[in-house]
PDB file of C-alpha atoms in Angstrom:
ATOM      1  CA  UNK V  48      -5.617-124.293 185.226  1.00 87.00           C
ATOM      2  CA  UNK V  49      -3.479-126.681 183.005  1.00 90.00           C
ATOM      3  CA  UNK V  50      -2.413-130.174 183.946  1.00 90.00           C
ATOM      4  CA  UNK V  51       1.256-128.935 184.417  1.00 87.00           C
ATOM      5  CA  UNK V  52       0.070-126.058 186.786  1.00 88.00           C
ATOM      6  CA  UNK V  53      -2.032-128.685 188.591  1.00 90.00           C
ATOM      7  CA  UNK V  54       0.722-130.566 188.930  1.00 89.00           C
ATOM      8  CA  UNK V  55       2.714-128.079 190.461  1.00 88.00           C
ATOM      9  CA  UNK V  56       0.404-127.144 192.958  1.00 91.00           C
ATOM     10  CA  UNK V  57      -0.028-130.699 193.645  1.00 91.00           C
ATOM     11  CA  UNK V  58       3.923-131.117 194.101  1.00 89.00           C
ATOM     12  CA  UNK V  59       4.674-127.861 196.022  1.00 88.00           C
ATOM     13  CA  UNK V  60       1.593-127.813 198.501  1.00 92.00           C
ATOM     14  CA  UNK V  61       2.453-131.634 199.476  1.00 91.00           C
ATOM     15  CA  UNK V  62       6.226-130.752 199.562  1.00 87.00           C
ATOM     16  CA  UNK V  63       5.536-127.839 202.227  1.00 89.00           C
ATOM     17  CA  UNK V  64       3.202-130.072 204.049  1.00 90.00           C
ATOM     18  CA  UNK V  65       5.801-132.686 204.627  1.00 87.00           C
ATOM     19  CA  UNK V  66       8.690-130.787 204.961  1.00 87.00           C
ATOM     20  CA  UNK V  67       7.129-128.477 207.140  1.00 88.00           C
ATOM     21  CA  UNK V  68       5.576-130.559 209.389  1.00 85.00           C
ATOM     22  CA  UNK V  69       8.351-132.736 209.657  1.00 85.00           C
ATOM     23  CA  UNK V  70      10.507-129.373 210.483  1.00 88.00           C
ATOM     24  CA  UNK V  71       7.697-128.557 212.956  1.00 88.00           C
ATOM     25  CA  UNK V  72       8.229-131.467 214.637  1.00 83.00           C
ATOM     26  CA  UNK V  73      11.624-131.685 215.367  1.00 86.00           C
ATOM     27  CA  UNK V  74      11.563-128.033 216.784  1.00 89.00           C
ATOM     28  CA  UNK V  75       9.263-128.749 219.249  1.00 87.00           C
ATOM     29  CA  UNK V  76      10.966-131.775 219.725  1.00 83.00           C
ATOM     30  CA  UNK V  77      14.258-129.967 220.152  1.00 85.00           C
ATOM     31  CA  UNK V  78      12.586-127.515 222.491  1.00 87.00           C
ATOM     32  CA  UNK V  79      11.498-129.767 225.182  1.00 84.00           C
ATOM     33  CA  UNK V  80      14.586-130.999 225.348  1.00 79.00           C
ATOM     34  CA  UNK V  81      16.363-128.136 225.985  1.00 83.00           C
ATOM     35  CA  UNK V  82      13.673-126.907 228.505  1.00 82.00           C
ATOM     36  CA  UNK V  83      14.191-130.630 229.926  1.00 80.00           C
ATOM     37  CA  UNK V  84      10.745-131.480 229.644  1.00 82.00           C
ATOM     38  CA  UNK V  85      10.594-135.173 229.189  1.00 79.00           C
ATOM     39  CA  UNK V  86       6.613-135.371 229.735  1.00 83.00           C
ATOM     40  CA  UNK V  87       6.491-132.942 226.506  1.00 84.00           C
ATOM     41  CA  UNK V  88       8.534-134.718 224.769  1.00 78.00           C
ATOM     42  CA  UNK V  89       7.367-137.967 225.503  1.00 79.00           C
ATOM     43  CA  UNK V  90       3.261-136.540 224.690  1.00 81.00           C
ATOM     44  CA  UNK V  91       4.487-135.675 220.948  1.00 84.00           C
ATOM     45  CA  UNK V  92       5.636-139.244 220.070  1.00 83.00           C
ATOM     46  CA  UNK V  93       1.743-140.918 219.865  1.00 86.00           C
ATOM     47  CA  UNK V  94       1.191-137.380 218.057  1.00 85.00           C
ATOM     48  CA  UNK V  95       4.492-138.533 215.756  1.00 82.00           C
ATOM     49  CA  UNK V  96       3.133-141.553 215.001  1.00 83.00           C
ATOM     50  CA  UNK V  97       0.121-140.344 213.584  1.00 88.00           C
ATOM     51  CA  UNK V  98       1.611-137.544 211.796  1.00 86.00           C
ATOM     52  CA  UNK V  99       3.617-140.734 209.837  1.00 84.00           C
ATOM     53  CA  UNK V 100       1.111-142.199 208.811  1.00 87.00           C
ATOM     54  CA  UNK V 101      -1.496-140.057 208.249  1.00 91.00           C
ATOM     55  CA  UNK V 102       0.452-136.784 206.973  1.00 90.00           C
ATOM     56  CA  UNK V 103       3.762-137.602 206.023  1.00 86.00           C
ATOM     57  CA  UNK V 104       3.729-141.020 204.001  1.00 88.00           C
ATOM     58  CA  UNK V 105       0.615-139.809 201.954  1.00 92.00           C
ATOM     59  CA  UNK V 106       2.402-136.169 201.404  1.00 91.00           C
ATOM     60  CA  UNK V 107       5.661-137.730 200.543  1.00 89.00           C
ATOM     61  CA  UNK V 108       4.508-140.160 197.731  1.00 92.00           C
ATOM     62  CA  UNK V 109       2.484-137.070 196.693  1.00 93.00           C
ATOM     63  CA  UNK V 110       5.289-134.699 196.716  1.00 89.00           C
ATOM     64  CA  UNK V 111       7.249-137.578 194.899  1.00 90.00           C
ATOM     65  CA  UNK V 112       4.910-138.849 192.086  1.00 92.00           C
ATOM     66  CA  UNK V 113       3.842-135.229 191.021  1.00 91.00           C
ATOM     67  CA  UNK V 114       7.793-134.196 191.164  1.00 88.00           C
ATOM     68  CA  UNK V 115       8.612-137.828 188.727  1.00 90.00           C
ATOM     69  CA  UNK V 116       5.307-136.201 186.655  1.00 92.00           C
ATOM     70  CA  UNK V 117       6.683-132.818 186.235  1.00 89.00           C
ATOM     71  CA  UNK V 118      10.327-133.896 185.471  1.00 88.00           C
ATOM     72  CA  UNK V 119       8.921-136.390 182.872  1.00 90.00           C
ATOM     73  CA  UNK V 120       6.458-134.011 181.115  1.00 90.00           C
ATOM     74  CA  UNK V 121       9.410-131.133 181.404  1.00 87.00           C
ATOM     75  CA  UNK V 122      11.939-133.805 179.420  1.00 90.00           C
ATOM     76  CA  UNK V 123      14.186-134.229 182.544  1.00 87.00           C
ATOM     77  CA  UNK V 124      16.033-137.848 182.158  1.00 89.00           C
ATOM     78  CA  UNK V 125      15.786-139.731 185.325  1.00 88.00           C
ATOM     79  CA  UNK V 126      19.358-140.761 185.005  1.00 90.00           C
ATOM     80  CA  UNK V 127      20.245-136.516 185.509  1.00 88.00           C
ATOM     81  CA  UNK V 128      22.146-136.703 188.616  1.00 87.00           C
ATOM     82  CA  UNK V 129      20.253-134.110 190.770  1.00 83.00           C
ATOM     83  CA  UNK V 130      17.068-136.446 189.692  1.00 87.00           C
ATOM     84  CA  UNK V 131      18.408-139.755 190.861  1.00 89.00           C
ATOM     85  CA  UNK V 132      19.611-138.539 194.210  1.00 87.00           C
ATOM     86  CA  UNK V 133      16.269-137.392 195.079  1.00 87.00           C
ATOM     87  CA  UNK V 134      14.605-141.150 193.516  1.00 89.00           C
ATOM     88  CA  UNK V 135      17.948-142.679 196.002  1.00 90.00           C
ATOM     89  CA  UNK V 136      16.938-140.416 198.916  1.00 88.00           C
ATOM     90  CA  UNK V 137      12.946-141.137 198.730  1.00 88.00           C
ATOM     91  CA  UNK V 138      13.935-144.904 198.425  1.00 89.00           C
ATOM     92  CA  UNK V 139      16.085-144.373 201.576  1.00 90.00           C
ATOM     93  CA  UNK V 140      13.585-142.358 203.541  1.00 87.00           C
ATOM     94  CA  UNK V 141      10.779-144.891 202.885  1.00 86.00           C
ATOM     95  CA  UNK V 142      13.289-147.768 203.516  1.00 89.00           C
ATOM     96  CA  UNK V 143      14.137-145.760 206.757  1.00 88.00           C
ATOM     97  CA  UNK V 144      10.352-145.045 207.737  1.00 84.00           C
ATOM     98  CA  UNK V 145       9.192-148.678 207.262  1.00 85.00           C
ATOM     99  CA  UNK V 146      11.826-150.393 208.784  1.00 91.00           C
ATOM    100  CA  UNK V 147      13.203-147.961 211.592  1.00 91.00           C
ATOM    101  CA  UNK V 148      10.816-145.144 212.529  1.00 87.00           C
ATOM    102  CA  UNK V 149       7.441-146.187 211.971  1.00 86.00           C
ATOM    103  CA  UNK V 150       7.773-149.092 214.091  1.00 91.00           C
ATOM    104  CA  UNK V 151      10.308-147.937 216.515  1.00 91.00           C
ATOM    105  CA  UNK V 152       7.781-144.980 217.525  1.00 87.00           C
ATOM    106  CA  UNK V 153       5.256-147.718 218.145  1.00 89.00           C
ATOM    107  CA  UNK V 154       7.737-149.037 220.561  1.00 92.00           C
ATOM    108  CA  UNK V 155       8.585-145.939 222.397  1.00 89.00           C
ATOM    109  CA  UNK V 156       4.580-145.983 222.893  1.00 88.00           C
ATOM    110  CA  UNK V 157       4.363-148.732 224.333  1.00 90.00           C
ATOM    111  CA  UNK V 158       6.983-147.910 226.325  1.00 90.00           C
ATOM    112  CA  UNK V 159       5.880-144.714 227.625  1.00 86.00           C
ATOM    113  CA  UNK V 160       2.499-146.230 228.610  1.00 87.00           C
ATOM    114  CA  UNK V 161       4.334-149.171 230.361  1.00 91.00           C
ATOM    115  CA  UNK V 162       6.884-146.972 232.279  1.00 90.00           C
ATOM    116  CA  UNK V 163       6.087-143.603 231.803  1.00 85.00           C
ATOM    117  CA  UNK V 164       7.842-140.204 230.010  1.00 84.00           C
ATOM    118  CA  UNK V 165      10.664-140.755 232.825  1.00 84.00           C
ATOM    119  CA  UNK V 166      11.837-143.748 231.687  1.00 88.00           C
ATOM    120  CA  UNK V 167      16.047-143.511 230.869  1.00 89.00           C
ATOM    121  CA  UNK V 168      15.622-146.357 228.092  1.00 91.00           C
ATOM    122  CA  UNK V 169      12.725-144.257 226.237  1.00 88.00           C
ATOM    123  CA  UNK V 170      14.077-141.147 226.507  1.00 86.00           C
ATOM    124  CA  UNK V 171      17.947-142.295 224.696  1.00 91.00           C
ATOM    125  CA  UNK V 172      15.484-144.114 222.171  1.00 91.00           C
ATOM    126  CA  UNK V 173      13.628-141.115 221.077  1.00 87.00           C
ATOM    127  CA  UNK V 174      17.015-139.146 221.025  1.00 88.00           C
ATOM    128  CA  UNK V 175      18.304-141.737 218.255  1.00 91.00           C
ATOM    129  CA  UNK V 176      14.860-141.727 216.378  1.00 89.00           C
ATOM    130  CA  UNK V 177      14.843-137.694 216.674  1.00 87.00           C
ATOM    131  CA  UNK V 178      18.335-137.459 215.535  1.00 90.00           C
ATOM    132  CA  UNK V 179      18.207-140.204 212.475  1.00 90.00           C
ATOM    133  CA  UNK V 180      14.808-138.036 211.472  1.00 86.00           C
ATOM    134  CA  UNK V 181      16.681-134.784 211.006  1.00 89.00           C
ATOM    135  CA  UNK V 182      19.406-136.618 209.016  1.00 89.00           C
ATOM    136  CA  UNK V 183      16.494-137.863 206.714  1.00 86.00           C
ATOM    137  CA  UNK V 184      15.289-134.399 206.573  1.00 86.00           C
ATOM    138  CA  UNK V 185      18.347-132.805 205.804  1.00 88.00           C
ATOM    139  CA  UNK V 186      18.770-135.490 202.740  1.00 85.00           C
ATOM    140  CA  UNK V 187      15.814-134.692 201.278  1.00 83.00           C
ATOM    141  CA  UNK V 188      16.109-130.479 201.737  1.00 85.00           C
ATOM    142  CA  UNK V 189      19.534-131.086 200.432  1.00 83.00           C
ATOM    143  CA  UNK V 190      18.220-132.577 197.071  1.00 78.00           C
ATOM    144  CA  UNK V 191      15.041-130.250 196.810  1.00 79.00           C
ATOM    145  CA  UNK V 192      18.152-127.672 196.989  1.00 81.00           C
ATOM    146  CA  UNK V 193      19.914-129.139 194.086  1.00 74.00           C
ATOM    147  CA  UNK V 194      16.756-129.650 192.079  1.00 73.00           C
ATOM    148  CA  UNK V 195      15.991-126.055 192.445  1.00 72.00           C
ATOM    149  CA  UNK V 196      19.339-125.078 191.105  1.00 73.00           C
ATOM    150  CA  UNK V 197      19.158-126.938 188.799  1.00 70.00           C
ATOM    151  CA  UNK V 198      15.813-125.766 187.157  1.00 61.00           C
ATOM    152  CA  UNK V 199      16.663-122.403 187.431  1.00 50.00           C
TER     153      UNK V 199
END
């Protein structure tokens, strides 16, 4: 196996880990909430919290670093449009994990252990962290979109 194939496998298998994860988790997200199942729903954000940290930050900057490798070595400028709007959307999504999500599902937590999955206040909170998550995800399938046109 050569470097560059390395680094493809490195960039695609942490690409579907992330991506599909993340996906994973908003449809079973979406799913207790349309069977109205706020203790479901409520059980997956510890579980979301630890998938952050553990499986999605390390995949990401993976996915990332390999895919700045692979453009580099394949003579891709990182001023090419299609290039910088994926460097502007990891930016964002990091920005948007560290300062939003990551610590706002810490508080929904703590608020779930403190009033339980019934709570009102918890349950609109996870709504706008569920909802700001799938616009993140969308960003980032919308750029791995134009990259692959773009190699093609």
């Amino acid at each position: 196996m050569t470097f560059h194939e390395l680094l493809f496998v490195l960039f695609a298998s942490s690409l579907v880990l992330w991506l599909g994860g993340a996906i994973t988790g908003q449809l079973m997200l979406a799913r207790s909430r349309v069977l109205h199942d706020v203790t479901f729903a409520a059980r997956l954000i510890p579980m979301v919290r630890w998938l952050i940290t553990t499986i999605y930050i390390p995949a990401a900057t993976t996915a990332f670093a390999s895919g700045l490798l692979l453009a580099y070595r394949n003579g891709v400028s990182f001023t090419t449009p299609w290039l910088l709007f994926l460097i502007v959307v990891f930016v964002v999504t990091v920005i948007i994990g560290s300062v939003y999500s990551l610590p706002e599902y810490q508080r929904l937590t703590k608020v779930l252990n403190e009033r339980g999955p019934q709570d009102k206040d918890l349950q609109r909170r996870l709504t706008v962290a569920a909802w700001l998550n799938r616009a993140e995800l969308c960003l980032v399938v919308l750029g791995l979109i134009g990259m692959t046109l773009n190699l093609m």
